């Protein structure tokens, strides 16, 4: 069983628990070889996601080669009006639908269409690779069964794209990119394989972090910065697509060593909040929880900023801000902003409150110090009417599992 999405594979493994005759593999059909030779290959609702006809032809050849002589390919795909504008189908903005998929798999894959079930919206197709003996005889015509009504309608969100009288994909492709009305701002600290036991909640194993990033990519999320979200709040205009913001508090050295390479590999940006007075040192504020951990130095902070990481302030000394008088709060915020701006050669506009310790007075003093956006530890997704200096975040807990991570994105 193969899929490009780890979340799909995880669900399939759970459903097939105890069945030792099923193996699971994560595979990109456009890039990866098919591992082995088979009597039967099934492929359902996937091939119109290929880039184009060249990709489909190349895959057809690989599938044909992966079938044993006499082996079968069983497919199910939707009819798209891009194939047949005068017939019922979906107005999805895809390069081809079931008709072209079936024809291409037969011609480019060296297969023969044996049976086909057609409904107004779908086709189920059985193709077979001939044996040597069969190639010497005339091929019998395929058995085609047509049903003039749709036995079962798809879900309402898919049914919106049905065009019962046909049409043109350019005119009717209404599947516009979604916009993000409520943004998940994820809060991380460390990405590391080990550390003091008492800090396990704030430490994500690199393998688990990679799994989370793979899910975000597979689920269609794109990374945005806090500056992007602040602009969206200001204009009351949600960003297009499925957006997510990844933030990292404290500026641990393992961000540069482990987290950032993985983020770049999966195509995500990030916001890193730096304690300006501790750069190049250790997280002394966590001393009571175990061994102190190294923090980024200034060269690393500058390099990360140059590579696209949004650098924000986490104060100068990491204090509980609501326990300070107003002058001390302003000093922590302004001093950190000034030093970060001087070291980076650019202004800093994002702020993370240490321990999530903030009230209205602290947020106002932070804004007066020049920051335009502030993130808290208050749980939840951020909405377009949120106070930009009091944004909620979703903590990614190192003690929780993958299912909890997925659920948290829509909490």
Tab-separated table of C-alpha atoms in Angstrom:
chain	number	residue	atom	x	y	z
A	1	UNK	CA	0.000	0.000	0.000
A	2	UNK	CA	1.580	3.262	-1.149
A	3	UNK	CA	0.768	6.926	-0.642
A	4	UNK	CA	2.660	10.220	-0.676
A	5	UNK	CA	0.942	11.270	2.568
A	6	UNK	CA	2.201	9.923	5.869
A	7	UNK	CA	-1.151	10.676	7.523
A	8	UNK	CA	-2.931	8.433	4.986
A	9	UNK	CA	-0.417	5.658	5.591
A	10	UNK	CA	-0.790	6.020	9.351
A	11	UNK	CA	-4.572	5.655	9.126
A	12	UNK	CA	-4.225	2.641	6.832
A	13	UNK	CA	-1.781	0.962	9.229
A	14	UNK	CA	-4.248	1.464	12.075
A	15	UNK	CA	-7.104	-0.048	10.053
A	16	UNK	CA	-4.939	-3.002	9.024
A	17	UNK	CA	-3.521	-3.681	12.476
A	18	UNK	CA	-2.929	-7.413	12.878
A	19	UNK	CA	-2.799	-8.077	9.116
A	20	UNK	CA	0.758	-9.156	8.440
A	21	UNK	CA	0.166	-9.599	4.690
A	22	UNK	CA	0.098	-5.832	4.049
A	23	UNK	CA	3.203	-3.658	3.744
A	24	UNK	CA	3.123	0.152	3.648
A	25	UNK	CA	5.501	2.478	1.813
A	26	UNK	CA	5.606	6.251	1.352
A	27	UNK	CA	6.092	6.876	-2.350
A	28	UNK	CA	5.987	9.741	-4.843
A	29	UNK	CA	4.487	8.278	-8.031
A	30	UNK	CA	6.178	10.909	-10.204
A	31	UNK	CA	9.680	10.318	-8.853
A	32	UNK	CA	10.033	6.937	-7.154
A	33	UNK	CA	10.358	3.506	-8.808
A	34	UNK	CA	7.599	0.955	-8.200
A	35	UNK	CA	9.154	-1.629	-5.846
A	36	UNK	CA	8.593	-5.046	-7.403
A	37	UNK	CA	6.387	-6.985	-9.849
A	38	UNK	CA	2.717	-7.567	-9.139
A	39	UNK	CA	-0.307	-9.557	-10.280
A	40	UNK	CA	-2.629	-6.672	-9.402
A	41	UNK	CA	-2.141	-2.924	-8.978
A	42	UNK	CA	-5.036	-0.735	-7.840
A	43	UNK	CA	-5.059	3.023	-8.293
A	44	UNK	CA	-7.977	5.156	-7.180
A	45	UNK	CA	-8.658	8.923	-7.319
A	46	UNK	CA	-5.024	9.945	-7.673
A	47	UNK	CA	-3.695	10.199	-11.227
A	48	UNK	CA	-5.234	13.576	-12.058
A	49	UNK	CA	-2.882	15.067	-9.466
A	50	UNK	CA	0.115	14.404	-11.728
A	51	UNK	CA	1.730	17.443	-13.354
A	52	UNK	CA	0.600	16.652	-16.907
A	53	UNK	CA	0.428	14.137	-19.740
A	54	UNK	CA	4.196	13.584	-19.821
A	55	UNK	CA	4.122	12.539	-16.160
A	56	UNK	CA	1.114	10.295	-16.803
A	57	UNK	CA	2.789	8.601	-19.773
A	58	UNK	CA	5.977	8.013	-17.790
A	59	UNK	CA	4.019	6.497	-14.908
A	60	UNK	CA	1.998	4.342	-17.316
A	61	UNK	CA	5.211	2.820	-18.592
A	62	UNK	CA	6.443	2.093	-15.074
A	63	UNK	CA	3.112	0.529	-14.055
A	64	UNK	CA	3.087	-1.627	-17.182
A	65	UNK	CA	6.616	-2.826	-16.427
A	66	UNK	CA	5.638	-3.549	-12.793
A	67	UNK	CA	2.827	-5.941	-13.802
A	68	UNK	CA	3.440	-9.615	-14.334
A	69	UNK	CA	2.272	-11.009	-17.719
A	70	UNK	CA	-1.470	-11.419	-17.308
A	71	UNK	CA	-1.463	-8.997	-14.397
A	72	UNK	CA	-4.200	-6.385	-14.001
A	73	UNK	CA	-4.458	-2.669	-13.268
A	74	UNK	CA	-7.728	-1.631	-11.599
A	75	UNK	CA	-8.478	2.111	-11.534
A	76	UNK	CA	-11.303	4.395	-10.413
A	77	UNK	CA	-11.324	8.083	-11.362
A	78	UNK	CA	-13.829	10.886	-11.849
A	79	UNK	CA	-14.989	12.209	-15.209
A	80	UNK	CA	-13.797	15.763	-15.792
A	81	UNK	CA	-15.274	18.186	-18.298
A	82	UNK	CA	-11.744	19.030	-19.419
A	83	UNK	CA	-11.871	15.628	-21.205
A	84	UNK	CA	-15.437	15.847	-22.525
A	85	UNK	CA	-16.889	19.382	-22.304
A	86	UNK	CA	-20.272	18.231	-23.679
A	87	UNK	CA	-20.866	15.549	-21.012
A	88	UNK	CA	-21.441	15.523	-17.247
A	89	UNK	CA	-18.346	15.773	-15.108
A	90	UNK	CA	-16.458	17.748	-12.504
A	91	UNK	CA	-15.080	21.213	-13.265
A	92	UNK	CA	-11.860	20.565	-11.390
A	93	UNK	CA	-8.817	22.478	-12.702
A	94	UNK	CA	-6.898	19.265	-13.439
A	95	UNK	CA	-5.092	18.383	-16.689
A	96	UNK	CA	-7.204	15.286	-17.434
A	97	UNK	CA	-9.869	12.959	-16.070
A	98	UNK	CA	-10.838	9.295	-16.172
A	99	UNK	CA	-11.222	9.067	-19.969
A	100	UNK	CA	-7.742	10.357	-20.789
A	101	UNK	CA	-6.211	8.456	-17.874
A	102	UNK	CA	-7.620	5.174	-19.187
A	103	UNK	CA	-6.530	5.848	-22.767
A	104	UNK	CA	-3.031	6.875	-21.713
A	105	UNK	CA	-2.497	3.920	-19.411
A	106	UNK	CA	-3.532	1.592	-22.237
A	107	UNK	CA	-1.331	3.159	-24.921
A	108	UNK	CA	1.769	4.201	-22.981
A	109	UNK	CA	1.679	1.291	-20.541
A	110	UNK	CA	1.248	-1.450	-23.119
A	111	UNK	CA	-1.992	-2.542	-21.438
A	112	UNK	CA	-5.369	-3.599	-22.816
A	113	UNK	CA	-8.691	-2.272	-21.539
A	114	UNK	CA	-10.672	-5.365	-20.557
A	115	UNK	CA	-13.715	-4.034	-18.683
A	116	UNK	CA	-15.112	-0.603	-17.853
A	117	UNK	CA	-17.989	0.566	-15.676
A	118	UNK	CA	-19.184	4.059	-16.560
A	119	UNK	CA	-21.500	6.333	-14.612
A	120	UNK	CA	-22.159	10.025	-15.358
A	121	UNK	CA	-19.452	11.054	-12.873
A	122	UNK	CA	-16.993	8.140	-12.576
A	123	UNK	CA	-15.268	5.339	-14.451
A	124	UNK	CA	-13.937	2.080	-13.039
A	125	UNK	CA	-11.451	0.538	-15.464
A	126	UNK	CA	-9.758	-2.864	-15.569
A	127	UNK	CA	-6.692	-3.075	-17.808
A	128	UNK	CA	-4.490	-6.114	-18.307
A	129	UNK	CA	-0.978	-6.816	-19.454
A	130	UNK	CA	-1.158	-9.530	-22.081
A	131	UNK	CA	0.782	-12.778	-21.864
A	132	UNK	CA	2.967	-13.865	-24.778
A	133	UNK	CA	0.246	-16.233	-25.986
A	134	UNK	CA	-2.430	-13.555	-25.817
A	135	UNK	CA	-0.380	-11.192	-27.988
A	136	UNK	CA	-0.577	-13.694	-30.846
A	137	UNK	CA	-4.388	-13.597	-30.894
A	138	UNK	CA	-6.735	-10.710	-31.793
A	139	UNK	CA	-7.705	-8.801	-28.646
A	140	UNK	CA	-11.394	-9.064	-27.777
A	141	UNK	CA	-13.265	-5.749	-27.486
A	142	UNK	CA	-13.578	-4.385	-23.943
A	143	UNK	CA	-16.770	-5.021	-22.003
A	144	UNK	CA	-18.308	-1.629	-21.241
A	145	UNK	CA	-21.208	-1.305	-18.787
A	146	UNK	CA	-22.914	2.094	-18.722
A	147	UNK	CA	-25.266	3.319	-15.973
A	148	UNK	CA	-27.194	6.398	-17.027
A	149	UNK	CA	-27.739	7.648	-13.470
A	150	UNK	CA	-25.326	8.311	-10.635
A	151	UNK	CA	-25.914	5.617	-7.980
A	152	UNK	CA	-24.524	7.775	-5.193
A	153	UNK	CA	-23.663	11.466	-5.119
A	154	UNK	CA	-20.340	12.660	-3.693
A	155	UNK	CA	-20.043	14.764	-0.565
A	156	UNK	CA	-21.556	18.285	-0.783
A	157	UNK	CA	-18.188	20.053	-1.023
A	158	UNK	CA	-17.269	17.932	-4.061
A	159	UNK	CA	-20.780	18.075	-5.539
A	160	UNK	CA	-20.450	21.861	-5.953
A	161	UNK	CA	-18.042	21.249	-8.832
A	162	UNK	CA	-20.402	18.939	-10.788
A	163	UNK	CA	-21.523	20.258	-14.184
A	164	UNK	CA	-24.391	18.005	-15.293
A	165	UNK	CA	-24.681	19.737	-18.690
A	166	UNK	CA	-20.967	20.006	-19.329
A	167	UNK	CA	-19.092	23.264	-19.758
A	168	UNK	CA	-15.509	24.439	-19.934
A	169	UNK	CA	-12.956	23.947	-17.199
A	170	UNK	CA	-11.637	27.491	-17.641
A	171	UNK	CA	-15.091	29.005	-17.135
A	172	UNK	CA	-16.364	26.756	-14.375
A	173	UNK	CA	-13.261	25.826	-12.381
A	174	UNK	CA	-14.465	27.405	-9.166
A	175	UNK	CA	-11.970	25.649	-6.940
A	176	UNK	CA	-10.207	28.832	-5.916
A	177	UNK	CA	-7.492	28.583	-3.241
A	178	UNK	CA	-8.928	28.687	0.242
A	179	UNK	CA	-8.143	31.604	2.499
A	180	UNK	CA	-7.115	31.435	6.138
A	181	UNK	CA	-9.587	33.178	8.424
A	182	UNK	CA	-8.087	31.596	11.555
A	183	UNK	CA	-4.339	31.075	11.614
A	184	UNK	CA	-2.648	28.314	13.632
A	185	UNK	CA	0.475	29.888	15.149
A	186	UNK	CA	2.521	26.947	16.391
A	187	UNK	CA	4.785	27.417	19.410
A	188	UNK	CA	7.970	25.356	19.597
A	189	UNK	CA	11.041	25.607	21.803
A	190	UNK	CA	13.687	22.947	21.169
A	191	UNK	CA	14.036	20.335	18.426
A	192	UNK	CA	16.450	17.828	19.924
A	193	UNK	CA	16.745	14.106	20.582
A	194	UNK	CA	17.663	14.484	24.252
A	195	UNK	CA	17.692	16.910	27.140
A	196	UNK	CA	16.767	17.330	30.800
A	197	UNK	CA	13.712	15.166	31.642
A	198	UNK	CA	11.884	18.096	33.228
A	199	UNK	CA	11.984	19.990	29.907
A	200	UNK	CA	10.539	17.149	27.790
A	201	UNK	CA	7.302	19.074	27.278
A	202	UNK	CA	9.210	21.815	25.431
A	203	UNK	CA	11.431	19.482	23.395
A	204	UNK	CA	10.378	17.798	20.129
A	205	UNK	CA	12.297	14.807	18.824
A	206	UNK	CA	13.720	15.533	15.329
A	207	UNK	CA	11.917	12.499	13.894
A	208	UNK	CA	8.584	13.693	15.294
A	209	UNK	CA	9.252	17.213	13.990
A	210	UNK	CA	9.990	15.828	10.526
A	211	UNK	CA	6.723	13.879	10.654
A	212	UNK	CA	4.827	17.044	11.585
A	213	UNK	CA	6.381	19.008	8.724
A	214	UNK	CA	5.592	16.203	6.277
A	215	UNK	CA	1.966	16.303	7.392
A	216	UNK	CA	1.771	20.095	7.021
A	217	UNK	CA	3.196	19.851	3.510
A	218	UNK	CA	0.935	16.942	2.517
A	219	UNK	CA	-2.134	18.686	3.929
A	220	UNK	CA	-1.468	21.741	1.754
A	221	UNK	CA	-0.286	24.188	4.411
A	222	UNK	CA	2.066	27.022	3.481
A	223	UNK	CA	4.199	28.943	5.921
A	224	UNK	CA	3.599	32.622	6.643
A	225	UNK	CA	5.464	35.008	8.893
A	226	UNK	CA	4.061	37.054	11.745
A	227	UNK	CA	4.698	40.127	9.606
A	228	UNK	CA	2.407	38.606	6.952
A	229	UNK	CA	-0.293	37.949	9.557
A	230	UNK	CA	0.047	41.437	11.039
A	231	UNK	CA	-0.593	42.846	7.570
A	232	UNK	CA	-3.637	40.589	7.214
A	233	UNK	CA	-4.966	41.817	10.570
A	234	UNK	CA	-4.381	45.431	9.578
A	235	UNK	CA	-6.215	45.057	6.249
A	236	UNK	CA	-8.817	42.533	7.529
A	237	UNK	CA	-7.818	40.445	4.513
A	238	UNK	CA	-7.078	36.738	5.121
A	239	UNK	CA	-4.011	35.273	3.412
A	240	UNK	CA	-4.733	32.977	0.498
A	241	UNK	CA	-4.324	29.243	0.813
A	242	UNK	CA	-3.992	27.159	3.938
A	243	UNK	CA	-1.584	29.128	6.090
A	244	UNK	CA	0.382	28.188	9.198
A	245	UNK	CA	2.969	30.102	11.225
A	246	UNK	CA	5.781	28.279	13.041
A	247	UNK	CA	7.441	30.089	15.955
A	248	UNK	CA	10.393	29.077	18.140
A	249	UNK	CA	11.032	30.627	21.557
A	250	UNK	CA	14.344	31.233	23.366
A	251	UNK	CA	16.772	30.908	20.423
A	252	UNK	CA	18.287	27.498	21.177
A	253	UNK	CA	21.385	26.528	19.211
A	254	UNK	CA	19.710	23.356	17.982
A	255	UNK	CA	17.319	25.505	15.951
A	256	UNK	CA	20.157	26.219	13.488
A	257	UNK	CA	21.572	22.706	13.709
A	258	UNK	CA	18.372	20.655	13.458
A	259	UNK	CA	15.108	22.568	13.055
A	260	UNK	CA	16.026	25.034	10.312
A	261	UNK	CA	17.487	22.443	7.881
A	262	UNK	CA	14.257	20.422	8.197
A	263	UNK	CA	12.097	23.512	7.768
A	264	UNK	CA	13.969	24.443	4.586
A	265	UNK	CA	13.724	20.903	3.257
A	266	UNK	CA	9.934	20.929	3.578
A	267	UNK	CA	9.583	24.499	2.302
A	268	UNK	CA	8.546	26.301	5.502
A	269	UNK	CA	9.716	29.542	7.029
A	270	UNK	CA	9.837	30.281	10.775
A	271	UNK	CA	9.961	33.014	13.396
A	272	UNK	CA	12.662	32.731	16.085
A	273	UNK	CA	12.431	34.771	19.292
A	274	UNK	CA	15.809	35.728	20.748
A	275	UNK	CA	16.718	36.705	24.328
A	276	UNK	CA	19.154	39.428	23.355
A	277	UNK	CA	21.089	39.480	26.618
A	278	UNK	CA	21.730	35.707	26.501
A	279	UNK	CA	22.884	35.296	22.891
A	280	UNK	CA	25.895	32.992	22.811
A	281	UNK	CA	25.166	31.795	26.362
A	282	UNK	CA	22.735	29.298	27.862
A	283	UNK	CA	19.095	29.214	28.962
A	284	UNK	CA	19.841	30.264	32.532
A	285	UNK	CA	16.125	30.784	33.242
A	286	UNK	CA	15.661	26.990	32.992
A	287	UNK	CA	18.483	26.215	35.423
A	288	UNK	CA	16.077	24.805	38.007
A	289	UNK	CA	14.778	22.286	35.433
A	290	UNK	CA	18.155	20.656	34.751
A	291	UNK	CA	21.292	21.268	32.707
A	292	UNK	CA	21.498	24.563	30.859
A	293	UNK	CA	21.353	24.342	27.062
A	294	UNK	CA	23.427	26.387	24.557
A	295	UNK	CA	21.778	29.260	22.701
A	296	UNK	CA	22.442	30.721	19.266
A	297	UNK	CA	25.354	33.128	18.962
A	298	UNK	CA	25.202	36.385	17.002
A	299	UNK	CA	26.813	34.949	13.865
A	300	UNK	CA	24.150	32.234	13.763
A	301	UNK	CA	21.346	34.742	14.373
A	302	UNK	CA	22.588	36.938	11.516
A	303	UNK	CA	22.965	33.945	9.187
A	304	UNK	CA	19.461	32.707	9.963
A	305	UNK	CA	18.022	36.172	9.335
A	306	UNK	CA	19.851	36.323	5.989
A	307	UNK	CA	18.346	32.942	5.035
A	308	UNK	CA	14.788	34.102	5.693
A	309	UNK	CA	14.080	33.389	9.356
A	310	UNK	CA	11.968	36.143	10.935
A	311	UNK	CA	13.865	37.263	14.042
A	312	UNK	CA	11.824	38.563	16.944
A	313	UNK	CA	12.481	39.604	20.526
A	314	UNK	CA	12.005	37.483	23.644
A	315	UNK	CA	13.102	40.385	25.913
A	316	UNK	CA	16.646	41.068	27.098
A	317	UNK	CA	16.815	38.763	30.163
A	318	UNK	CA	13.681	36.524	29.962
A	319	UNK	CA	11.832	37.815	33.076
A	320	UNK	CA	8.208	37.510	34.191
A	321	UNK	CA	7.042	40.820	32.756
A	322	UNK	CA	3.896	41.277	34.871
A	323	UNK	CA	6.102	41.224	37.968
A	324	UNK	CA	8.090	44.276	36.815
A	325	UNK	CA	7.252	47.934	37.124
A	326	UNK	CA	6.355	49.767	33.865
A	327	UNK	CA	9.808	51.286	33.430
A	328	UNK	CA	11.474	47.871	33.698
A	329	UNK	CA	9.026	46.341	31.206
A	330	UNK	CA	9.729	49.124	28.728
A	331	UNK	CA	13.485	48.694	29.266
A	332	UNK	CA	13.313	44.934	28.583
A	333	UNK	CA	11.348	45.457	25.369
A	334	UNK	CA	13.146	48.531	24.033
A	335	UNK	CA	16.652	47.356	24.931
A	336	UNK	CA	16.157	44.024	23.206
A	337	UNK	CA	14.658	45.643	20.104
A	338	UNK	CA	17.490	48.129	19.861
A	339	UNK	CA	20.231	45.507	20.179
A	340	UNK	CA	18.606	43.091	17.743
A	341	UNK	CA	18.052	45.884	15.239
A	342	UNK	CA	21.652	47.058	15.529
A	343	UNK	CA	23.099	43.545	15.184
A	344	UNK	CA	20.863	42.602	12.242
A	345	UNK	CA	20.832	45.930	10.445
A	346	UNK	CA	17.047	45.897	10.225
A	347	UNK	CA	14.140	46.753	12.554
A	348	UNK	CA	12.522	44.046	14.660
A	349	UNK	CA	8.728	44.141	14.972
A	350	UNK	CA	7.690	40.806	16.584
A	351	UNK	CA	7.720	40.034	20.300
A	352	UNK	CA	7.074	36.876	22.360
A	353	UNK	CA	6.194	37.283	26.054
A	354	UNK	CA	8.359	34.982	28.214
A	355	UNK	CA	6.225	32.310	29.945
A	356	UNK	CA	3.218	33.876	28.173
A	357	UNK	CA	3.228	36.358	31.079
A	358	UNK	CA	1.308	39.368	29.750
A	359	UNK	CA	-1.538	41.674	30.661
A	360	UNK	CA	-2.983	44.764	29.017
A	361	UNK	CA	-0.393	47.088	30.552
A	362	UNK	CA	2.527	44.909	29.388
A	363	UNK	CA	1.124	44.646	25.854
A	364	UNK	CA	0.645	48.419	25.634
A	365	UNK	CA	4.211	49.049	26.799
A	366	UNK	CA	5.443	46.514	24.261
A	367	UNK	CA	3.596	48.306	21.483
A	368	UNK	CA	4.954	51.650	22.679
A	369	UNK	CA	8.467	50.202	22.376
A	370	UNK	CA	7.996	49.786	18.615
A	371	UNK	CA	6.657	46.232	18.255
A	372	UNK	CA	3.690	45.655	15.940
A	373	UNK	CA	2.889	42.053	16.808
A	374	UNK	CA	3.111	40.039	20.037
A	375	UNK	CA	2.478	36.347	20.671
A	376	UNK	CA	1.254	34.846	23.930
A	377	UNK	CA	0.812	31.317	25.287
A	378	UNK	CA	-2.972	31.632	25.279
A	379	UNK	CA	-4.165	28.562	23.334
A	380	UNK	CA	-6.126	28.723	20.090
A	381	UNK	CA	-5.959	29.890	16.500
A	382	UNK	CA	-5.638	33.581	15.718
A	383	UNK	CA	-8.559	35.390	14.085
A	384	UNK	CA	-8.674	38.521	11.940
A	385	UNK	CA	-10.089	40.609	14.798
A	386	UNK	CA	-7.419	39.700	17.334
A	387	UNK	CA	-5.342	42.371	19.046
A	388	UNK	CA	-2.027	42.156	17.102
A	389	UNK	CA	-0.076	42.397	20.381
A	390	UNK	CA	-2.043	39.595	22.087
A	391	UNK	CA	-2.074	36.744	19.565
A	392	UNK	CA	-2.810	33.194	20.768
A	393	UNK	CA	-0.599	30.236	19.870
A	394	UNK	CA	-0.873	26.463	19.766
A	395	UNK	CA	1.790	24.814	21.913
A	396	UNK	CA	3.417	21.799	20.246
A	397	UNK	CA	3.875	19.567	23.275
A	398	UNK	CA	6.787	17.126	23.201
A	399	UNK	CA	4.847	14.719	25.407
A	400	UNK	CA	1.924	14.458	22.971
A	401	UNK	CA	1.644	12.213	19.946
A	402	UNK	CA	1.142	12.791	16.235
A	403	UNK	CA	-2.650	12.513	16.381
A	404	UNK	CA	-2.777	15.272	19.014
A	405	UNK	CA	-0.623	17.474	16.781
A	406	UNK	CA	-2.993	17.056	13.846
A	407	UNK	CA	-6.045	17.717	16.025
A	408	UNK	CA	-4.452	20.845	17.529
A	409	UNK	CA	-4.305	22.585	14.137
A	410	UNK	CA	-8.082	23.010	14.088
A	411	UNK	CA	-8.647	23.312	17.835
